[in-house]
Amino acid sequence: MSNPYDIAYARSIEDPEGFWGEAAQAVRWTRKWSKVLDSSNAPFYRWFVGGELNTCFNAIDRHVEEGRAGQLALVYDSPVTGQVRKFTYRELQDVVARTAGVLAAHGVGKGDRVILYMPMVPEAAIGMLACARLGAVHSVVFGGFAANELAVRIDDAKPKIIMSASCGIEVNRVIPYKGLLDGAIDLAKHKPSACIVLQRPQAKAELRAGRDFDWAEEVAKAKPAACVPVQATDPLYILYTSGTSGQPKGVVRDNGGHCVALKWTMKAIYDMDPGEVYWAASDVGWVVGHSYIVYAPLFHGCTSVLYEGKPVGTPDAGAYWRVIAEHGVKALFTAPTAFRAIKREDPNADLVKKYDLSRFKILFLAGERTDPDTLAWAEKALRKPVIDHWWQTESGFPMAANCMGLHRFPVKPGSPTKPVPGWKIDVLDNNRNIVKPGTIGSICCKLPLPPGTLPTLWNADERYKETYLAEFPGYYKTADAGYKDEDGYISIMARTDDIINVAGHRLSTGAMEEVLASHADVAECAVIGVADALKGQVPLGFLVFKAGVKRGPEDVVREVVQLVRDKIGPVAAFKSATVVNRLPKTRSGKILRGTMQKIADGESYKIPATIDDPAILDEIASALAKLGYAKENKRQA
Ligand code: COA
Ligand code: AMP
C-alpha cells in the first residue's frame, strides 16, 4: 500500500466510523454527534446521530466568520440574457437570510417542504439555501418537466410554498413558467398556501392575488432569518428521480452526512482548495446541480459558477472556454454530451485557442459513460486531465472516480477508474455471487453506504427496500451493469432497468410507455433507447393500433410525440415513433425491448429461446430501417 488513495480507501472500508468521524471535523456543528454510524435500525443506517448543525451556516456564514466575507461565493453567468452577476459570501449571506425571512413570514419552518421550479438563475440557489437556513426541506423540480410531472411531485412532497420564476430561457426561446405552475397546482390534490414568483423581464407573469407574491418585493421587505440548527439525520432535501414507472422516486438527503461527505469530496476527488473557482455546468434541477453547483463548492469555501446557457449556440462552441477564462475556473464538471455537441460544431477545437485557459486544470465528466472518442478529443483539445466519474442521484457524490486530490491513476478509456473511498463495490451475477474480473454483472455497493447517500425514499421506506436492497441482500443495487478489471478499475456498460440516458438526463422508458398507452388508438406500445451520436441515447416508440383504427400512422405518431411533451416535458426528447403490427414478446408475454434495442443499434444479437414468434423481429428490423436505424443486421445463429 503506497499511495494516499490506497490508504484512504482501505481505512474507509475497514474503519468507516474512524474515517468519516475524522472527515466530520471539517464541518461546523452546533452539537457534536454521539455516534458516527447507527446501525440499530438496519437497513436504515443513520450517520452522525445526535449531531446538530445547519447546512446553510456551513455553506455561507462560517466563511463570513472565518475571513471569506469579501471573496466571491457565486458567479452567475448568463449568455442568454447577457448578464454576469457576482455575490461575495457576505452578499450571499444577506440575500439568503432575507429570502429565508420571506419563507418564515409565510409560515415555513423546520421540516416544512418547499418546491422550487426554477430556471438557472442565482435565486434558485438562494432559494435552496434559504430553505436549508430554516431547516425546511427543499425539492427542486427541473424546468424542462411539464405541469403533470410537477403536479406529481407537489402531491408527494406536499409543499407549504412553491418558489418559481416567470420564465426560463432556452437559447433563443423564452419559456413562460406561470402557465405550467398554475396548471400543476390545478392538477395536484395538495395546494400550497403561497407561490413566490421571481419576475424576469423576458416574460412577466400575472400573479394571482392572495396566492402569488412577487419575489423581489417580498425580499425587499423581509427581515433576515437566522440559521436554525437541525439534527444531522433531518432531511435537507428531496430530489425526485426517474423510477421504473410514472411515479418518480423521492430521494432523500440528510443534513449531517451530506455536509461531511460533500466537503470531503472537494479536495479528495476534485483537488479543489478553498478560494478556487469551480464550475459544474449542469442544472440545479439535477443532483449534479445540488451537490456541485450549490452545496459542495460552498461548504469548501470555493467560488461556484452558475451558468445559464448551453455548450453551443450561446453564442458558439467556445462558450465554455470563455466562462473558464473569464472567471478563472480551475475545474469544470459537465456531461460528455456537452463535449460531443462542442466537437460537432468545432471539430478541430479552434475556439479553444482564443481563450486563456492557464488557470484551468481538470475536466470532470459524468452523467453517462465517457466514450473513448469523446475522451480522446477532449484530452487533445484541452491538454488537461479528463476524468470520467460515475454516480447517481441516489449516491449524491461519485461512487467511482480517479480521486485527483488523493492519487492520480492512469486513465483507462471507458472506465471511471476506481471506487471512491467509502464505497465497497462488487459485481454480482444473478445468483448473487461475486463474478471474476472482466465479467459483466450487476454493480452493487455493500451496505452500509457512506454518509451523504440516500437514507430512504420520501414517505416510501418499503419502496426503498424493495427497489434497492431486496434483490442482493446486504447490498445496494445501483441498477447499472458493468465489470471490474484485474486492476480494480470499474466500467459501467448499461442499466439493468428501463432507465435511459438522454443528453446526460435520466429518463424512464416505462413512464413514456404509460403516456403512449393513454392514447385512444394505442393498444400496446414499447419505448426503447437507441444510440444517438449527440445525446448518447434517444427514446424511440413502437405503437400497435387497436383493432379497427383507420387513422394514418403519421397523425397518431404526431399526437403521441406531443402527448409525451405535454405530460413529461421537452426534456424527454421523445421525437419519433413507428407503428407496427405486433411487438416481439416472450411466450410469457414480456416485450423483448433489449433485443429490439440491439437490432436498432446494429449490435449482434441472438433470437431469444423464449420468443413467441421470431418472425416479428424481421418486421421490427424493417420498421427500424425505415427510420434510419438497424443499419446492420448482426443476428447470430
Ligand atoms: N427548461 C425548459 N426546457 C428545457 C430545459 C429547461 N430547463 N432544458 C432542456 N429543455 C428542452 C430543450 O430546449 C429541448 O427542447 P426542444 O425539444 O424544443 O429542442 C429539450 O428540452 C431537450 O433538451 P436537451 O436534451 O438538453 O437537448 P438540447 O438539444 O436542448 O441540448 C445539449 C443538447 C447537449 C447541448 C444539452 O443537453 C447540454 O448542454 N447537456 C450537457 C450538460 C447537462 O445538462 N448535463 C446534465 C446533467 S450533468
Ligand atoms: P442520475 O441519477 O441522473 O445522476 O443518473 C445516474 C445514472 O447515469 C447512473 O446510474 C448511470 O447509469 C449513468 N451514469 C452516470 N455517470 C456515469 C458514468 N460516469 N459512466 C457511466 N454511466 C454513468
XYZ file of C-alpha atoms and ligand atoms in Angstrom:
708
model
C 0.000 0.000 0.000
C 1.809 3.087 -1.141
C -0.355 5.983 -2.155
C -2.841 8.212 -0.319
C -5.787 6.784 -2.269
C -4.995 3.196 -1.228
C -4.533 4.259 2.385
C -7.757 6.300 2.452
C -9.722 3.598 0.664
C -8.592 0.790 2.966
C -9.345 2.840 6.066
C -12.803 3.864 4.787
C -13.750 0.203 4.385
C -12.062 -1.210 7.488
C -12.913 1.629 9.842
C -15.741 3.701 8.330
C -16.566 5.351 11.645
C -12.967 6.454 12.138
C -12.660 7.628 8.544
C -15.875 9.650 8.388
C -15.630 10.772 12.003
C -12.343 12.413 11.061
C -13.826 13.970 7.900
C -16.633 15.373 10.057
C -14.136 17.530 11.965
C -14.072 19.823 8.914
C -17.766 20.655 9.406
C -19.053 23.181 11.949
C -21.528 21.548 14.347
C -23.741 23.200 16.950
C -23.686 19.902 18.824
C -21.288 17.042 18.253
C -22.700 13.662 17.262
C -22.926 10.901 19.827
C -22.452 8.101 17.305
C -20.873 8.273 13.854
C -22.862 5.369 12.393
C -26.036 3.985 13.895
C -26.873 0.539 12.513
C -29.524 -0.291 15.129
C -32.373 0.002 12.612
C -30.593 -1.609 9.634
C -31.051 -1.493 6.710
C -31.927 2.114 7.570
C -28.495 3.389 8.567
C -28.040 6.809 10.098
C -24.891 8.905 10.200
C -23.790 11.328 12.920
C -26.678 10.553 15.229
C -27.144 13.120 17.981
C -25.218 15.743 15.982
C -26.772 19.113 15.241
C -25.764 21.600 12.566
C -27.100 23.949 9.926
C -26.279 23.308 6.286
C -26.637 26.953 5.223
C -24.309 28.036 8.039
C -21.705 25.609 6.729
C -22.201 26.859 3.174
C -22.132 30.586 3.888
C -22.000 32.041 7.402
C -18.969 30.120 8.557
C -16.938 31.546 5.676
C -18.035 35.078 6.541
C -16.892 34.425 10.127
C -13.665 32.770 9.009
C -12.398 35.574 6.745
C -14.000 34.948 3.346
C -16.711 37.645 3.571
C -15.268 39.565 0.622
C -14.488 36.528 -1.534
C -16.825 35.608 -4.364
C -19.161 32.793 -3.444
C -21.361 32.674 -6.532
C -20.870 33.918 -10.095
C -23.943 33.871 -12.311
C -23.010 33.887 -15.978
C -25.915 34.060 -18.367
C -25.170 34.380 -22.069
C -28.890 34.005 -22.784
C -29.628 37.296 -21.013
C -26.215 38.916 -21.453
C -25.721 39.197 -17.693
C -22.977 38.379 -15.214
C -23.828 38.854 -11.517
C -21.413 38.191 -8.684
C -22.097 37.581 -4.990
C -19.466 37.675 -2.274
C -20.004 35.404 0.720
C -21.286 38.409 2.697
C -23.700 39.411 -0.072
C -24.919 35.849 -0.392
C -25.427 35.656 3.364
C -27.517 38.813 3.293
C -29.790 37.798 0.416
C -30.186 34.199 1.626
C -31.047 35.376 5.154
C -33.677 37.767 3.777
C -35.097 35.120 1.437
C -35.321 32.792 4.431
C -37.147 35.644 6.155
C -39.693 35.665 3.308
C -40.298 31.944 3.755
C -40.565 32.301 7.526
C -43.092 35.128 7.102
C -45.169 32.719 5.013
C -45.099 30.178 7.822
C -42.275 27.937 6.632
C -40.309 26.305 9.446
C -38.226 23.250 10.250
C -39.363 20.160 8.350
C -41.804 22.001 6.041
C -41.360 21.294 2.352
C -40.773 23.949 -0.302
C -40.793 23.139 -4.020
C -38.593 25.173 -6.334
C -39.459 25.172 -10.035
C -36.768 27.458 -11.329
C -34.555 28.273 -14.284
C -30.796 28.636 -13.876
C -30.758 31.956 -12.027
C -28.977 32.732 -8.747
C -32.336 32.866 -6.982
C -32.629 29.100 -7.494
C -29.529 28.514 -5.352
C -30.578 31.288 -2.975
C -33.993 29.648 -2.512
C -32.406 26.280 -1.748
C -30.017 27.802 0.770
C -32.854 29.817 2.341
C -34.769 26.582 2.959
C -31.665 24.981 4.462
C -31.259 28.024 6.718
C -34.673 27.390 8.264
C -34.328 23.613 8.397
C -37.052 23.379 5.740
C -36.833 20.635 3.120
C -36.459 21.776 -0.482
C -37.434 19.857 -3.540
C -36.199 21.301 -6.813
C -38.062 20.314 -9.974
C -36.134 20.629 -13.238
C -37.572 23.332 -15.519
C -37.802 21.008 -18.533
C -40.546 18.948 -16.865
C -44.175 19.556 -17.777
C -47.023 20.551 -15.444
C -48.076 16.947 -14.885
C -44.635 15.954 -13.565
C -44.632 18.986 -11.290
C -48.102 18.038 -10.035
C -46.967 14.508 -9.142
C -44.131 15.987 -7.083
C -46.445 18.513 -5.399
C -48.730 15.690 -4.296
C -45.857 13.611 -2.983
C -43.848 16.318 -1.208
C -46.880 18.404 -0.095
C -45.042 21.737 -0.063
C -46.236 24.659 2.020
C -44.778 27.072 -0.514
C -43.648 26.932 -4.145
C -40.854 29.200 -5.350
C -40.764 29.782 -9.068
C -39.984 32.303 -11.783
C -41.933 33.908 -14.583
C -39.877 32.197 -17.280
C -36.893 30.132 -18.317
C -34.743 30.833 -21.365
C -33.609 28.106 -23.759
C -31.064 29.567 -26.211
C -33.362 31.908 -28.200
C -36.685 30.734 -26.785
C -38.439 32.163 -23.732
C -40.471 29.565 -21.830
C -43.186 31.107 -19.669
C -43.382 29.069 -16.444
C -46.515 30.523 -14.906
C -48.981 28.536 -17.036
C -47.073 25.360 -16.156
C -47.064 26.251 -12.473
C -50.775 27.139 -12.385
C -51.576 24.017 -14.404
C -49.643 21.839 -11.980
C -51.342 23.328 -8.926
C -54.741 22.845 -10.593
C -53.879 19.200 -11.330
C -52.493 18.463 -7.861
C -54.684 17.479 -4.941
C -52.379 19.215 -2.491
C -52.428 23.025 -2.704
C -49.524 25.167 -1.488
C -50.537 28.167 0.597
C -48.421 30.583 -1.466
C -46.194 30.920 -4.512
C -43.222 33.264 -4.523
C -42.597 34.224 -8.148
C -39.431 35.818 -9.492
C -40.411 38.247 -12.223
C -37.936 38.170 -15.098
C -38.103 40.949 -17.700
C -38.169 38.483 -20.629
C -41.737 37.399 -19.741
C -43.624 38.799 -16.771
C -46.141 36.543 -15.045
C -49.611 37.504 -13.963
C -49.846 36.956 -10.228
C -52.988 35.562 -8.584
C -53.964 37.910 -5.772
C -53.794 36.256 -2.368
C -51.761 33.262 -3.544
C -48.860 34.604 -5.591
C -46.257 37.031 -4.297
C -43.568 38.979 -6.128
C -40.175 37.553 -5.096
C -38.240 40.846 -5.213
C -40.914 42.803 -3.321
C -41.060 40.137 -0.645
C -37.285 40.047 -0.191
C -37.102 43.842 -0.061
C -39.405 43.981 2.954
C -38.213 40.773 4.681
C -36.351 40.531 7.960
C -33.206 38.370 7.797
C -33.683 34.947 9.384
C -31.039 33.187 11.448
C -29.734 29.650 10.868
C -31.839 27.027 12.644
C -29.859 24.029 13.923
C -31.278 20.678 12.841
C -30.447 17.062 13.589
C -27.764 15.566 11.361
C -30.358 12.978 10.345
C -33.083 15.514 9.480
C -33.835 15.796 5.760
C -32.223 18.623 3.810
C -33.900 17.913 0.512
C -35.971 15.561 -1.599
C -34.922 15.136 -5.219
C -37.232 13.177 -7.457
C -35.649 10.894 -9.985
C -36.987 8.516 -12.596
C -38.174 5.171 -11.365
C -39.471 2.283 -13.405
C -42.948 3.781 -13.593
C -44.534 7.189 -13.951
C -44.271 7.618 -10.177
C -40.859 9.194 -9.567
C -38.818 8.281 -6.519
C -38.171 10.966 -3.904
C -34.521 10.548 -2.990
C -33.970 11.939 0.500
C -30.739 13.603 1.597
C -29.932 14.284 5.240
C -28.100 17.322 6.609
C -25.114 15.905 8.509
C -23.828 13.088 6.311
C -24.342 15.229 3.224
C -22.279 18.102 4.575
C -19.446 15.822 5.739
C -19.226 13.756 2.552
C -19.559 16.618 0.091
C -16.998 18.802 1.817
C -14.571 15.862 1.835
C -15.025 15.215 -1.915
C -13.958 18.713 -2.912
C -10.302 18.023 -2.114
C -10.182 14.248 -2.356
C -11.913 13.888 -5.727
C -11.785 17.330 -7.343
C -8.465 18.551 -5.883
C -10.013 21.913 -5.030
C -8.782 24.248 -2.314
C -10.807 26.979 -0.628
C -10.748 30.217 -2.626
C -10.525 28.455 -6.006
C -13.203 28.603 -8.705
C -15.286 25.527 -9.502
C -17.856 25.178 -12.255
C -20.432 22.428 -12.652
C -22.158 23.090 -15.985
C -25.369 21.311 -15.111
C -28.746 22.436 -13.825
C -29.884 22.917 -10.233
C -32.748 20.548 -11.060
C -30.357 17.582 -11.177
C -28.265 16.042 -8.448
C -25.082 17.414 -10.021
C -26.533 20.883 -9.586
C -27.493 20.250 -5.958
C -24.154 18.770 -4.983
C -21.691 20.655 -7.164
C -23.254 23.960 -8.176
C -24.683 24.754 -4.768
C -23.526 22.765 -1.763
C -20.063 21.238 -2.072
C -18.204 24.262 -3.519
C -19.735 26.495 -0.856
C -19.044 24.053 2.002
C -15.424 24.180 0.858
C -15.173 27.993 0.622
C -14.797 27.952 -3.164
C -16.378 30.220 -5.758
C -19.093 28.424 -7.707
C -20.168 29.347 -11.233
C -23.868 29.091 -12.097
C -24.238 29.142 -15.881
C -27.458 29.847 -17.738
C -26.504 28.767 -21.219
C -25.536 25.815 -23.355
C -22.207 24.465 -24.575
C -23.136 25.506 -28.129
C -25.365 28.215 -29.548
C -24.900 30.678 -26.683
C -23.384 32.057 -28.824
C -20.961 29.421 -30.122
C -18.939 26.329 -29.285
C -16.377 28.499 -27.457
C -18.861 29.358 -24.677
C -17.300 27.001 -22.107
C -13.793 28.307 -22.804
C -14.984 31.892 -22.410
C -16.517 31.145 -18.994
C -13.416 29.276 -17.850
C -11.128 32.106 -18.924
C -13.316 34.961 -17.679
C -13.912 33.570 -14.183
C -10.636 31.701 -13.662
C -12.226 28.269 -13.381
C -9.891 25.557 -12.077
C -12.159 22.526 -12.537
C -15.119 22.066 -14.866
C -17.671 19.316 -14.400
C -20.083 18.549 -17.225
C -21.613 15.687 -19.211
C -19.893 14.020 -22.205
C -22.866 15.028 -24.388
C -21.795 18.671 -23.986
C -18.388 17.795 -25.411
C -19.955 15.880 -28.280
C -22.002 19.000 -29.047
C -18.871 21.180 -28.980
C -16.901 18.686 -31.096
C -19.651 18.633 -33.702
C -19.519 22.422 -34.111
C -15.792 22.944 -33.698
C -14.147 19.644 -34.650
C -10.603 20.991 -34.533
C -11.176 22.865 -31.281
C -10.110 26.123 -32.938
C -12.127 28.197 -30.475
C -10.083 26.873 -27.527
C -7.108 28.842 -28.843
C -8.968 32.160 -28.448
C -9.007 31.905 -24.656
C -6.521 31.888 -21.804
C -7.094 28.576 -20.081
C -3.941 28.719 -17.954
C -5.845 28.557 -14.653
C -7.894 25.588 -15.824
C -6.562 22.280 -14.514
C -9.043 19.393 -14.788
C -12.164 18.402 -16.698
C -14.576 16.030 -14.929
C -17.278 14.212 -16.874
C -20.287 12.257 -15.582
C -23.950 11.582 -16.199
C -23.229 8.926 -18.803
C -20.225 6.861 -19.820
C -17.441 8.914 -21.379
C -16.949 7.175 -24.681
C -13.292 6.786 -25.685
C -13.682 9.098 -28.740
C -15.014 11.967 -26.666
C -12.313 11.379 -24.057
C -9.556 11.475 -26.690
C -10.994 14.578 -28.329
C -11.301 16.472 -25.026
C -7.780 15.492 -23.941
C -6.321 16.658 -27.242
C -8.328 19.881 -27.341
C -7.592 20.928 -23.766
C -4.281 19.218 -22.960
C -5.532 18.692 -19.393
C -6.562 15.560 -17.498
C -10.070 14.424 -18.418
C -11.645 12.425 -15.618
C -14.732 10.280 -16.070
C -16.528 9.610 -12.789
C -19.646 7.649 -12.010
C -22.535 8.437 -9.728
C -26.291 8.671 -9.345
C -28.948 10.859 -7.797
C -29.141 8.299 -5.001
C -25.432 8.389 -4.180
C -25.199 12.195 -4.028
C -21.487 12.103 -4.839
C -19.255 9.932 -7.015
C -19.066 6.194 -6.383
C -16.120 5.680 -8.736
C -13.542 8.242 -9.778
C -9.914 8.968 -10.291
C -9.585 10.822 -6.982
C -7.399 13.694 -8.127
C -6.682 15.038 -4.648
C -5.514 11.648 -3.378
C -3.651 9.942 -6.189
C -3.833 10.210 -9.966
C -4.082 6.787 -11.586
C -3.510 6.294 -15.309
C -6.767 6.800 -17.212
C -8.246 3.762 -18.954
C -10.634 4.991 -21.649
C -14.224 3.943 -20.924
C -13.634 3.478 -17.188
C -14.346 5.918 -14.340
C -11.324 4.323 -12.565
C -11.716 3.009 -9.000
C -14.264 3.033 -6.186
C -14.245 6.262 -4.204
C -13.323 5.779 -0.519
C -16.431 4.734 1.393
C -17.768 2.592 -1.467
C -17.259 -1.183 -1.369
C -18.281 -2.132 -4.874
C -18.858 -5.699 -6.046
C -20.077 -7.082 -9.351
C -22.610 -9.876 -8.811
C -24.263 -12.450 -11.033
C -27.934 -13.450 -10.925
C -27.142 -15.976 -8.199
C -25.691 -13.200 -6.058
C -22.122 -14.442 -6.423
C -19.233 -12.081 -6.990
C -18.041 -12.573 -10.570
C -14.464 -12.861 -11.815
C -12.627 -9.747 -13.033
C -13.688 -8.802 -16.555
C -17.120 -10.447 -16.270
C -20.190 -8.247 -16.601
C -22.749 -8.343 -13.807
C -24.892 -6.138 -11.566
C -22.884 -3.461 -9.862
C -23.753 -3.415 -6.181
C -22.473 -1.487 -3.184
C -22.033 -3.175 0.158
C -24.159 -1.775 2.988
C -23.933 0.470 4.873
C -23.472 3.126 2.232
C -21.230 6.059 3.171
C -22.675 9.299 4.586
C -24.392 11.673 2.148
C -26.192 8.858 0.333
C -29.931 8.299 0.403
C -31.137 7.083 3.803
C -34.525 6.200 2.251
C -37.168 7.413 -0.228
C -39.567 10.132 0.835
C -42.529 8.536 2.620
C -41.672 5.222 0.986
C -39.452 3.062 3.212
C -40.828 -0.143 1.698
C -40.241 1.053 -1.856
C -36.687 1.944 -0.852
C -36.056 -1.588 0.410
C -37.811 -3.236 -2.497
C -36.111 -1.106 -5.182
C -32.570 -1.078 -3.915
C -31.982 -3.703 -1.242
C -34.181 -6.743 -1.898
C -32.504 -8.347 -4.912
C -28.984 -8.568 -3.492
C -29.219 -8.933 0.306
C -26.556 -6.918 2.111
C -26.061 -4.674 -0.911
C -27.448 -1.551 -2.523
C -28.280 -2.319 -6.153
C -27.149 0.506 -8.432
C -29.162 -0.832 -11.415
C -26.047 -0.342 -13.509
C -24.344 -3.296 -15.161
C -20.613 -3.428 -15.748
C -17.400 -5.063 -14.688
C -14.222 -4.665 -12.675
C -10.879 -5.458 -14.265
C -7.779 -7.071 -12.736
C -6.543 -3.653 -11.525
C -9.831 -2.881 -9.771
C -10.967 -0.371 -12.428
C -14.719 -0.274 -12.892
C -16.540 0.026 -16.232
C -20.224 0.937 -16.425
C -21.837 -0.531 -19.502
C -25.652 -0.357 -19.251
C -28.654 -0.020 -16.978
C -30.380 -3.145 -15.763
C -33.772 -1.414 -15.611
C -35.771 0.717 -18.051
C -33.821 3.920 -17.473
C -32.206 5.566 -20.483
C -29.722 8.368 -20.506
C -30.564 11.191 -22.910
C -28.048 14.053 -23.081
C -26.998 13.175 -19.528
C -30.630 13.305 -18.378
C -32.041 10.225 -16.660
C -35.399 9.193 -18.094
C -37.717 6.242 -17.672
C -38.963 4.492 -20.810
C -41.671 2.959 -18.600
C -43.016 6.429 -17.841
C -43.075 7.231 -21.580
C -44.886 3.960 -22.290
C -47.551 4.933 -19.759
C -48.143 8.129 -21.737
C -48.255 6.367 -25.122
C -50.640 3.750 -23.754
C -53.050 6.501 -22.721
C -53.653 7.446 -26.395
C -57.092 6.295 -27.543
C -55.801 4.473 -30.658
C -52.921 2.625 -28.999
C -53.428 -0.989 -27.929
C -49.840 -1.742 -26.977
C -46.550 0.053 -27.036
C -42.866 -0.106 -26.200
C -40.214 2.555 -25.809
C -36.521 1.786 -26.155
C -33.397 3.923 -26.031
C -31.483 3.941 -29.311
C -27.922 5.151 -29.827
C -27.554 8.807 -30.786
C -24.316 10.467 -31.813
C -25.003 13.641 -29.819
C -27.217 12.675 -26.896
C -25.854 9.179 -26.275
C -29.360 7.750 -26.425
C -32.765 8.971 -27.546
C -36.143 7.334 -26.951
C -37.981 5.628 -29.782
C -41.578 4.420 -29.541
C -43.335 1.430 -31.108
C -47.117 1.544 -31.320
C -49.606 -1.205 -32.049
C -53.014 0.141 -33.012
C -56.264 -1.067 -31.529
C -58.328 -3.202 -33.909
C -60.390 -1.108 -36.292
C -58.279 2.065 -36.047
C -58.261 3.543 -39.539
C -56.243 6.710 -38.917
C -52.941 7.392 -40.640
C -49.919 6.379 -38.578
C -48.312 9.826 -39.086
C -51.201 11.575 -37.308
C -51.072 9.263 -34.325
C -47.291 9.482 -34.115
C -47.519 13.283 -34.144
C -50.109 13.147 -31.365
C -48.135 10.803 -29.114
C -44.991 12.900 -29.576
C -46.958 15.939 -28.413
C -48.523 13.934 -25.580
C -45.127 12.984 -24.146
C -44.004 16.609 -24.410
C -47.158 17.762 -22.610
C -47.171 15.062 -19.936
C -43.456 14.580 -19.192
C -41.868 17.619 -20.798
C -39.479 18.608 -23.584
C -36.576 17.108 -21.645
C -37.834 13.617 -22.582
C -36.643 14.407 -26.140
C -39.267 11.990 -27.443
C -39.421 12.823 -31.144
C -40.033 9.610 -33.024
C -42.258 6.563 -33.021
C -43.382 3.988 -35.523
C -46.475 1.851 -35.936
C -46.029 -1.939 -36.131
C -48.472 -4.846 -36.294
C -47.106 -6.683 -33.290
C -44.399 -6.439 -30.654
C -41.833 -9.200 -30.127
C -42.574 -10.990 -26.873
C -41.552 -13.982 -24.850
C -44.071 -16.788 -24.504
C -44.951 -15.382 -21.089
C -45.763 -12.032 -22.699
C -42.671 -9.962 -21.798
C -41.773 -7.460 -24.510
C -38.222 -8.058 -25.786
C -37.052 -4.480 -25.535
C -33.379 -5.452 -25.161
C -33.405 -7.373 -28.444
C -35.204 -4.509 -30.196
C -32.549 -2.114 -28.974
C -29.738 -4.336 -30.214
C -31.369 -4.543 -33.655
C -31.766 -0.758 -33.743
C -28.141 -0.144 -32.788
C -26.775 -2.768 -35.196
C -25.355 -4.827 -32.326
C -25.074 -8.582 -32.538
C -27.995 -10.459 -31.009
C -29.427 -13.945 -30.757
C -33.050 -14.873 -31.191
C -34.143 -15.377 -27.577
C -35.059 -19.020 -26.862
C -38.235 -17.863 -25.143
C -39.529 -15.814 -28.089
C -43.110 -16.376 -29.080
C -42.724 -15.745 -32.827
C -39.242 -14.975 -34.246
C -40.697 -13.589 -37.496
C -41.760 -10.438 -35.636
C -38.118 -9.466 -35.300
C -37.902 -9.082 -39.089
C -40.874 -6.720 -39.034
C -39.217 -4.704 -36.278
C -35.926 -4.595 -38.209
C -37.612 -3.305 -41.336
C -39.596 -0.663 -39.366
C -36.331 0.466 -37.778
C -34.550 0.539 -41.136
C -37.212 2.925 -42.467
C -36.359 5.277 -39.592
C -32.645 5.083 -40.397
C -31.711 2.588 -37.637
C -30.714 -1.079 -37.844
C -28.106 -0.320 -40.492
C -26.535 -3.742 -40.000
C -28.291 -6.939 -39.054
C -25.979 -8.900 -36.780
C -28.295 -11.762 -35.927
C -26.335 -14.726 -34.595
C -27.269 -18.304 -35.185
N -36.454 24.232 -19.354
C -37.235 24.035 -20.423
N -36.898 23.260 -21.474
C -35.716 22.637 -21.412
C -34.843 22.771 -20.317
C -35.257 23.609 -19.248
N -34.509 23.786 -18.174
N -33.741 22.034 -20.547
C -33.903 21.440 -21.745
N -35.097 21.820 -22.264
C -35.640 21.445 -23.566
C -34.704 21.814 -24.676
O -34.909 23.146 -25.125
C -35.104 20.826 -25.751
O -36.309 21.292 -26.322
P -36.666 21.065 -27.888
O -37.127 19.646 -27.978
O -37.767 22.035 -28.130
O -35.432 21.338 -28.668
C -35.453 19.573 -24.960
O -35.751 20.033 -23.629
C -34.363 18.541 -24.882
O -33.227 19.114 -24.229
P -31.751 18.513 -24.358
O -31.861 17.019 -24.387
O -30.880 19.116 -23.319
O -31.306 18.898 -25.807
P -30.780 20.240 -26.463
O -30.761 19.950 -27.917
O -31.512 21.435 -25.992
O -29.261 20.386 -25.939
C -27.087 19.651 -25.238
C -28.321 19.356 -26.102
C -26.109 18.518 -25.393
C -26.454 20.940 -25.714
C -27.543 19.811 -23.769
O -28.264 18.670 -23.362
C -26.433 20.004 -22.788
O -25.883 21.074 -22.661
N -26.076 18.989 -21.997
C -24.901 18.922 -21.148
C -24.962 19.363 -19.716
C -26.076 18.814 -18.894
O -27.065 19.473 -18.762
N -25.957 17.648 -18.242
C -26.973 17.092 -17.376
C -26.532 16.509 -16.076
S -24.837 16.598 -15.673
P -28.610 10.397 -12.395
O -29.291 9.776 -11.243
O -29.495 11.269 -13.206
O -27.333 11.082 -11.982
O -28.203 9.207 -13.382
C -27.426 8.161 -12.881
C -27.116 7.168 -13.957
O -26.386 7.779 -15.010
C -26.238 6.056 -13.465
O -26.936 5.029 -12.806
C -25.593 5.580 -14.753
O -26.452 4.740 -15.464
C -25.407 6.870 -15.506
N -24.068 7.432 -15.271
C -23.743 8.494 -14.529
N -22.414 8.734 -14.586
C -21.884 7.769 -15.370
C -20.551 7.449 -15.817
N -19.511 8.202 -15.488
N -20.403 6.365 -16.602
C -21.455 5.591 -16.974
N -22.729 5.859 -16.599
C -22.942 6.928 -15.810
